């Protein structure tokens, strides 16, 4: 029995203060259970509401992409400047220290290689939920091919991943792939992002497009943008700035970081846009300052 002696008889139940924890800062996650929210809170910064994810999963279909010939050399120096690491289990196991303190977003599907004309024809699960838990994944990433021959198969993979992730409190990142025959239009991204969210993805990865504010508005979960092919640094920062200004909750960027002249400086500059409201111009000046002081 707890000792009741010394307890004050007057109690303040704070009737005028709403209970904590009813709302949640990650869009669409209020109804998720505690473990899933906790993992989302590891990924998204509670102050800015946003995230900088570093994508280095390109090898899963492309082999050694330029800049990622040696994951063990390219990736570790960037880790301090990003919020989440996104890649395959083979990349993590072989090239990233298990002592890393950043949450990982694990690509759990495979697709056909770039040797095929249309990689959307078929993919499957490359890492099941037991192994994703074993990897301590904070998020599961699945590629989807809306409007392409692989649509049905990839939606099935997404749904089964969301089911498994929900059982274990692990959110799923639905990745919008743009098939060869698809155009990067507002209409396409409105459809694809909404479909992924309604099929259960807790976070959606998309490309930036004109009319992006309508895409983010109509998608009930956070959208993070892919960087796509390498752009001049100032343009990549401008794209990130436009995306954040128009409702994106972060970036999941690869080539525009690790193929930059100074990848760590670029990761830091992207973080300034995503978390601190820097304009593209301010972030580019910040990037150039680091370049100049580093002598590279
Ligand atoms: C492809 C992916 C990749 O991780 C992502 O697109 C690569 O990032 P980037 O385009 O910025 O190099 O999810 O489906």
CSV table of C-alpha atoms and ligand atoms in Angstrom, one decimal:
chain,number,residue,atom,x,y,z
A,1,UNK,CA,0.0,0.0,0.0
A,2,UNK,CA,1.4,3.5,-0.8
A,3,UNK,CA,1.7,5.7,2.2
A,4,UNK,CA,-1.1,8.2,2.2
A,5,UNK,CA,0.4,10.4,4.9
A,6,UNK,CA,1.3,13.9,4.0
A,7,UNK,CA,-0.8,14.1,0.9
A,8,UNK,CA,-2.6,17.4,0.3
A,9,UNK,CA,-6.3,17.1,0.3
A,10,UNK,CA,-6.8,19.7,-2.4
A,11,UNK,CA,-6.2,18.4,-5.9
A,12,UNK,CA,-5.9,20.5,-9.1
A,13,UNK,CA,-7.3,18.6,-12.1
A,14,UNK,CA,-6.5,21.5,-14.5
A,15,UNK,CA,-10.0,21.4,-16.0
A,16,UNK,CA,-9.3,24.4,-18.2
A,17,UNK,CA,-6.2,22.7,-19.9
A,18,UNK,CA,-6.7,20.4,-22.8
A,19,UNK,CA,-5.2,16.9,-22.4
A,20,UNK,CA,-1.8,16.5,-23.9
A,21,UNK,CA,-1.2,14.1,-26.8
A,22,UNK,CA,-4.6,14.5,-28.5
A,23,UNK,CA,-3.1,16.4,-31.5
A,24,UNK,CA,0.2,15.3,-33.1
A,25,UNK,CA,2.6,17.4,-35.1
A,26,UNK,CA,2.9,15.0,-38.0
A,27,UNK,CA,0.1,15.4,-40.5
A,28,UNK,CA,-2.4,12.6,-40.5
A,29,UNK,CA,-0.8,10.7,-37.6
A,30,UNK,CA,-3.2,11.7,-34.8
A,31,UNK,CA,-5.0,8.4,-35.1
A,32,UNK,CA,-1.8,6.3,-35.1
A,33,UNK,CA,-0.7,4.3,-32.1
A,34,UNK,CA,2.1,5.5,-29.7
A,35,UNK,CA,4.9,3.5,-31.2
A,36,UNK,CA,4.2,4.7,-34.7
A,37,UNK,CA,4.0,8.3,-33.6
A,38,UNK,CA,7.2,7.9,-31.7
A,39,UNK,CA,9.0,6.7,-34.8
A,40,UNK,CA,7.5,9.5,-36.9
A,41,UNK,CA,8.7,11.9,-34.2
A,42,UNK,CA,12.2,10.5,-34.6
A,43,UNK,CA,12.1,11.3,-38.3
A,44,UNK,CA,10.4,14.7,-38.3
A,45,UNK,CA,11.8,17.5,-36.3
A,46,UNK,CA,9.2,18.6,-33.8
A,47,UNK,CA,10.2,22.3,-34.0
A,48,UNK,CA,10.2,22.7,-37.8
A,49,UNK,CA,7.8,19.8,-38.4
A,50,UNK,CA,10.1,18.8,-41.3
A,51,UNK,CA,12.8,16.3,-42.2
A,52,UNK,CA,16.0,16.0,-44.3
A,53,UNK,CA,16.2,12.4,-45.4
A,54,UNK,CA,19.4,11.2,-47.2
A,55,UNK,CA,18.5,8.7,-50.0
A,56,UNK,CA,21.4,6.4,-51.0
A,57,UNK,CA,19.4,3.4,-52.1
A,58,UNK,CA,20.1,4.0,-55.8
A,59,UNK,CA,22.2,0.8,-56.2
A,60,UNK,CA,19.1,-1.4,-55.7
A,61,UNK,CA,18.3,-0.9,-59.3
A,62,UNK,CA,21.1,1.2,-60.8
A,63,UNK,CA,24.3,-0.4,-59.4
A,64,UNK,CA,27.1,2.0,-58.4
A,65,UNK,CA,25.7,5.4,-59.2
A,66,UNK,CA,28.1,8.3,-59.6
A,67,UNK,CA,29.0,9.5,-56.2
A,68,UNK,CA,27.9,6.2,-54.6
A,69,UNK,CA,30.7,4.0,-55.9
A,70,UNK,CA,31.8,3.6,-52.3
A,71,UNK,CA,29.0,4.0,-49.9
A,72,UNK,CA,31.3,3.5,-46.9
A,73,UNK,CA,33.3,6.6,-48.0
A,74,UNK,CA,30.5,8.9,-49.3
A,75,UNK,CA,27.8,8.4,-46.7
A,76,UNK,CA,29.3,8.6,-43.2
A,77,UNK,CA,30.5,12.2,-43.5
A,78,UNK,CA,27.0,13.3,-44.4
A,79,UNK,CA,25.2,11.6,-41.5
A,80,UNK,CA,25.6,14.4,-38.9
A,81,UNK,CA,23.8,16.8,-41.2
A,82,UNK,CA,20.7,14.8,-42.0
A,83,UNK,CA,17.7,13.5,-40.0
A,84,UNK,CA,17.0,10.1,-41.5
A,85,UNK,CA,19.1,7.6,-43.6
A,86,UNK,CA,17.2,5.9,-46.4
A,87,UNK,CA,18.7,2.9,-48.1
A,88,UNK,CA,18.7,-0.9,-48.5
A,89,UNK,CA,19.5,-3.4,-45.8
A,90,UNK,CA,22.6,-4.5,-47.7
A,91,UNK,CA,23.9,-1.0,-47.8
A,92,UNK,CA,23.3,-0.4,-44.1
A,93,UNK,CA,24.8,-3.8,-43.0
A,94,UNK,CA,27.9,-3.4,-45.0
A,95,UNK,CA,28.7,0.3,-45.1
A,96,UNK,CA,27.0,2.1,-42.1
A,97,UNK,CA,28.0,1.6,-38.5
A,98,UNK,CA,25.3,0.0,-36.4
A,99,UNK,CA,26.2,2.6,-33.7
A,100,UNK,CA,24.6,5.3,-35.9
A,101,UNK,CA,22.1,7.4,-33.9
A,102,UNK,CA,19.9,8.4,-36.8
A,103,UNK,CA,16.6,6.6,-37.7
A,104,UNK,CA,16.7,4.5,-40.8
A,105,UNK,CA,14.1,4.3,-43.5
A,106,UNK,CA,14.6,0.8,-45.0
A,107,UNK,CA,13.8,0.2,-48.7
A,108,UNK,CA,11.9,-3.1,-48.4
A,109,UNK,CA,11.0,-3.8,-52.0
A,110,UNK,CA,13.1,-4.8,-55.0
A,111,UNK,CA,12.4,-3.9,-58.6
A,112,UNK,CA,13.9,-4.9,-61.9
A,113,UNK,CA,17.2,-3.3,-62.9
A,114,UNK,CA,17.6,-0.4,-65.2
A,115,UNK,CA,18.6,-3.0,-67.9
A,116,UNK,CA,14.9,-3.4,-68.5
A,117,UNK,CA,13.1,-0.9,-70.6
A,118,UNK,CA,10.4,-0.5,-68.0
A,119,UNK,CA,11.4,-1.4,-64.5
A,120,UNK,CA,7.8,-1.1,-63.4
A,121,UNK,CA,6.9,-4.5,-64.6
A,122,UNK,CA,7.4,-6.3,-61.4
A,123,UNK,CA,9.0,-6.2,-58.0
A,124,UNK,CA,8.6,-7.9,-54.7
A,125,UNK,CA,9.5,-7.7,-51.1
A,126,UNK,CA,13.2,-7.7,-50.5
A,127,UNK,CA,13.1,-7.5,-46.7
A,128,UNK,CA,10.2,-8.8,-44.7
A,129,UNK,CA,8.9,-7.3,-41.5
A,130,UNK,CA,10.8,-9.6,-39.2
A,131,UNK,CA,14.1,-8.6,-40.8
A,132,UNK,CA,13.1,-4.9,-40.9
A,133,UNK,CA,12.5,-5.0,-37.1
A,134,UNK,CA,15.8,-6.8,-36.7
A,135,UNK,CA,17.4,-3.9,-38.6
A,136,UNK,CA,15.6,-1.5,-36.1
A,137,UNK,CA,13.9,0.3,-39.0
A,138,UNK,CA,12.0,3.4,-38.2
A,139,UNK,CA,10.2,3.4,-41.6
A,140,UNK,CA,9.7,1.0,-44.5
A,141,UNK,CA,9.9,2.3,-48.1
A,142,UNK,CA,8.0,0.8,-51.0
A,143,UNK,CA,8.1,1.9,-54.6
A,144,UNK,CA,4.8,2.3,-56.4
A,145,UNK,CA,4.1,2.6,-60.1
A,146,UNK,CA,0.7,4.4,-60.5
A,147,UNK,CA,-0.4,4.4,-64.1
A,148,UNK,CA,2.2,1.9,-65.2
A,149,UNK,CA,2.0,-1.9,-65.8
A,150,UNK,CA,3.3,-2.6,-62.3
A,151,UNK,CA,0.6,-0.6,-60.6
A,152,UNK,CA,-1.4,-3.5,-59.2
A,153,UNK,CA,1.6,-5.4,-58.0
A,154,UNK,CA,3.2,-2.4,-56.3
A,155,UNK,CA,-0.1,-1.4,-54.6
A,156,UNK,CA,-0.3,-4.9,-53.3
A,157,UNK,CA,3.3,-4.6,-51.9
A,158,UNK,CA,2.4,-1.3,-50.4
A,159,UNK,CA,-0.8,-2.6,-48.7
A,160,UNK,CA,1.0,-5.7,-47.3
A,161,UNK,CA,3.9,-3.5,-46.0
A,162,UNK,CA,1.5,-1.1,-44.4
A,163,UNK,CA,-0.3,-4.0,-42.7
A,164,UNK,CA,2.9,-5.5,-41.4
A,165,UNK,CA,4.3,-2.0,-40.4
A,166,UNK,CA,1.1,-1.2,-38.5
A,167,UNK,CA,1.3,-4.5,-36.6
A,168,UNK,CA,4.8,-3.4,-35.4
A,169,UNK,CA,4.2,0.4,-35.2
A,170,UNK,CA,6.5,1.2,-38.1
A,171,UNK,CA,5.4,3.8,-40.6
A,172,UNK,CA,5.5,3.1,-44.4
A,173,UNK,CA,6.9,5.6,-46.9
A,174,UNK,CA,5.1,5.2,-50.2
A,175,UNK,CA,7.4,6.2,-53.0
A,176,UNK,CA,5.8,7.6,-56.2
A,177,UNK,CA,7.8,6.4,-59.1
A,178,UNK,CA,7.3,8.0,-62.5
A,179,UNK,CA,7.0,5.3,-65.2
A,180,UNK,CA,8.5,6.0,-68.6
A,181,UNK,CA,5.2,6.8,-70.1
A,182,UNK,CA,4.1,9.1,-67.3
A,183,UNK,CA,4.5,12.9,-67.3
A,184,UNK,CA,5.4,14.8,-64.2
A,185,UNK,CA,2.2,16.8,-64.1
A,186,UNK,CA,0.1,18.2,-61.2
A,187,UNK,CA,-2.7,15.9,-62.3
A,188,UNK,CA,-0.5,12.8,-62.0
A,189,UNK,CA,1.0,13.7,-58.6
A,190,UNK,CA,-2.4,14.6,-57.2
A,191,UNK,CA,-3.6,11.2,-58.2
A,192,UNK,CA,-0.5,9.2,-57.2
A,193,UNK,CA,0.2,10.8,-53.8
A,194,UNK,CA,-3.5,10.6,-52.7
A,195,UNK,CA,-3.7,7.0,-53.8
A,196,UNK,CA,-0.6,6.1,-51.7
A,197,UNK,CA,-2.0,7.9,-48.6
A,198,UNK,CA,-5.4,6.3,-48.9
A,199,UNK,CA,-3.8,2.9,-49.4
A,200,UNK,CA,-2.2,3.4,-46.0
A,201,UNK,CA,1.2,5.1,-46.4
A,202,UNK,CA,1.9,7.3,-43.4
A,203,UNK,CA,4.4,9.4,-45.4
A,204,UNK,CA,4.6,9.9,-49.2
A,205,UNK,CA,7.6,10.6,-51.4
A,206,UNK,CA,7.0,12.5,-54.6
A,207,UNK,CA,8.7,14.8,-57.1
A,208,UNK,CA,8.1,18.5,-57.1
A,209,UNK,CA,5.8,19.8,-59.8
A,210,UNK,CA,3.9,23.0,-60.8
A,211,UNK,CA,0.8,23.3,-58.6
A,212,UNK,CA,2.6,21.5,-55.8
A,213,UNK,CA,0.6,23.4,-53.1
A,214,UNK,CA,-2.5,21.6,-54.3
A,215,UNK,CA,-0.7,18.3,-54.3
A,216,UNK,CA,0.4,18.7,-50.6
A,217,UNK,CA,-3.0,20.1,-49.7
A,218,UNK,CA,-4.9,17.1,-51.1
A,219,UNK,CA,-2.6,14.5,-49.6
A,220,UNK,CA,-3.6,13.7,-46.0
A,221,UNK,CA,-0.1,12.7,-44.9
A,222,UNK,CA,3.3,14.5,-45.1
A,223,UNK,CA,5.0,14.6,-48.5
A,224,UNK,CA,8.8,14.6,-48.8
A,225,UNK,CA,10.3,15.4,-52.2
A,226,UNK,CA,12.9,13.4,-54.1
A,227,UNK,CA,15.7,15.5,-55.6
A,228,UNK,CA,15.9,13.7,-58.9
A,229,UNK,CA,18.8,14.2,-61.3
A,230,UNK,CA,21.7,16.4,-60.3
A,231,UNK,CA,21.0,20.1,-60.7
A,232,UNK,CA,23.3,23.1,-60.1
A,233,UNK,CA,23.3,23.5,-56.3
A,234,UNK,CA,21.4,26.8,-56.4
A,235,UNK,CA,18.6,25.3,-58.4
A,236,UNK,CA,18.4,22.3,-56.2
A,237,UNK,CA,18.1,24.6,-53.1
A,238,UNK,CA,15.5,26.6,-55.0
A,239,UNK,CA,13.5,23.5,-55.6
A,240,UNK,CA,13.7,22.5,-52.0
A,241,UNK,CA,12.6,26.0,-50.9
A,242,UNK,CA,9.6,26.0,-53.3
A,243,UNK,CA,8.6,22.6,-52.1
A,244,UNK,CA,8.7,23.6,-48.4
A,245,UNK,CA,7.0,26.9,-49.1
A,246,UNK,CA,4.2,24.9,-50.9
A,247,UNK,CA,3.6,22.4,-48.1
A,248,UNK,CA,6.3,19.7,-48.4
A,249,UNK,CA,7.4,18.4,-45.0
A,250,UNK,CA,10.9,17.7,-46.1
A,251,UNK,CA,13.2,16.2,-48.7
A,252,UNK,CA,14.4,12.6,-49.3
A,253,UNK,CA,17.3,13.7,-51.5
A,254,UNK,CA,20.2,11.8,-52.9
A,255,UNK,CA,22.1,12.9,-56.0
A,256,UNK,CA,21.7,16.6,-55.4
A,257,UNK,CA,23.5,16.0,-52.1
A,258,UNK,CA,26.1,13.3,-52.7
A,259,UNK,CA,26.9,14.5,-56.3
A,260,UNK,CA,27.4,18.1,-55.2
A,261,UNK,CA,30.8,19.6,-55.3
A,262,UNK,CA,30.9,19.6,-51.5
A,263,UNK,CA,28.2,17.0,-50.3
A,264,UNK,CA,28.4,17.8,-46.6
A,265,UNK,CA,28.0,21.6,-47.3
A,266,UNK,CA,25.1,20.8,-49.5
A,267,UNK,CA,23.4,18.6,-46.9
A,268,UNK,CA,23.8,21.5,-44.4
A,269,UNK,CA,22.5,24.1,-46.8
A,270,UNK,CA,19.4,21.9,-47.5
A,271,UNK,CA,18.9,21.6,-43.8
A,272,UNK,CA,18.9,25.4,-43.5
A,273,UNK,CA,16.0,25.6,-46.0
A,274,UNK,CA,14.1,22.7,-44.6
A,275,UNK,CA,14.4,23.5,-40.9
A,276,UNK,CA,15.3,27.2,-40.6
A,277,UNK,CA,13.4,28.9,-43.4
A,278,UNK,CA,16.4,30.0,-45.3
A,279,UNK,CA,15.6,31.2,-48.9
A,280,UNK,CA,17.4,29.5,-51.7
A,281,UNK,CA,19.7,32.5,-52.1
A,282,UNK,CA,20.6,32.5,-48.4
A,283,UNK,CA,21.2,28.8,-48.4
A,284,UNK,CA,23.4,29.0,-51.5
A,285,UNK,CA,25.4,31.8,-49.9
A,286,UNK,CA,25.8,29.6,-46.8
A,287,UNK,CA,26.9,26.7,-49.1
A,288,UNK,CA,29.5,28.9,-50.9
A,289,UNK,CA,30.8,30.2,-47.6
A,290,UNK,CA,31.5,26.6,-46.5
A,291,UNK,CA,33.1,25.9,-49.8
A,292,UNK,CA,35.4,28.9,-49.5
A,293,UNK,CA,36.4,28.3,-46.0
A,294,UNK,CA,37.1,24.6,-46.7
A,295,UNK,CA,39.3,25.5,-49.6
A,296,UNK,CA,37.6,22.9,-51.8
B,1,LIG,C1,13.7,6.2,-56.2
B,1,LIG,C2,14.0,6.6,-54.8
B,1,LIG,C3,15.3,7.1,-54.6
B,1,LIG,O1,15.7,7.0,-53.2
B,1,LIG,C4,15.4,8.6,-54.8
B,1,LIG,O2,14.6,9.0,-55.9
B,1,LIG,C5,16.7,9.0,-55.0
B,1,LIG,O3,16.9,10.3,-54.6
B,1,LIG,P1,17.3,11.3,-55.7
B,1,LIG,O4,16.3,11.3,-56.8
B,1,LIG,O5,17.2,12.6,-54.9
B,1,LIG,O6,18.7,11.0,-56.2
B,1,LIG,O7,13.2,6.6,-53.9
B,1,LIG,O8,12.5,5.7,-56.2
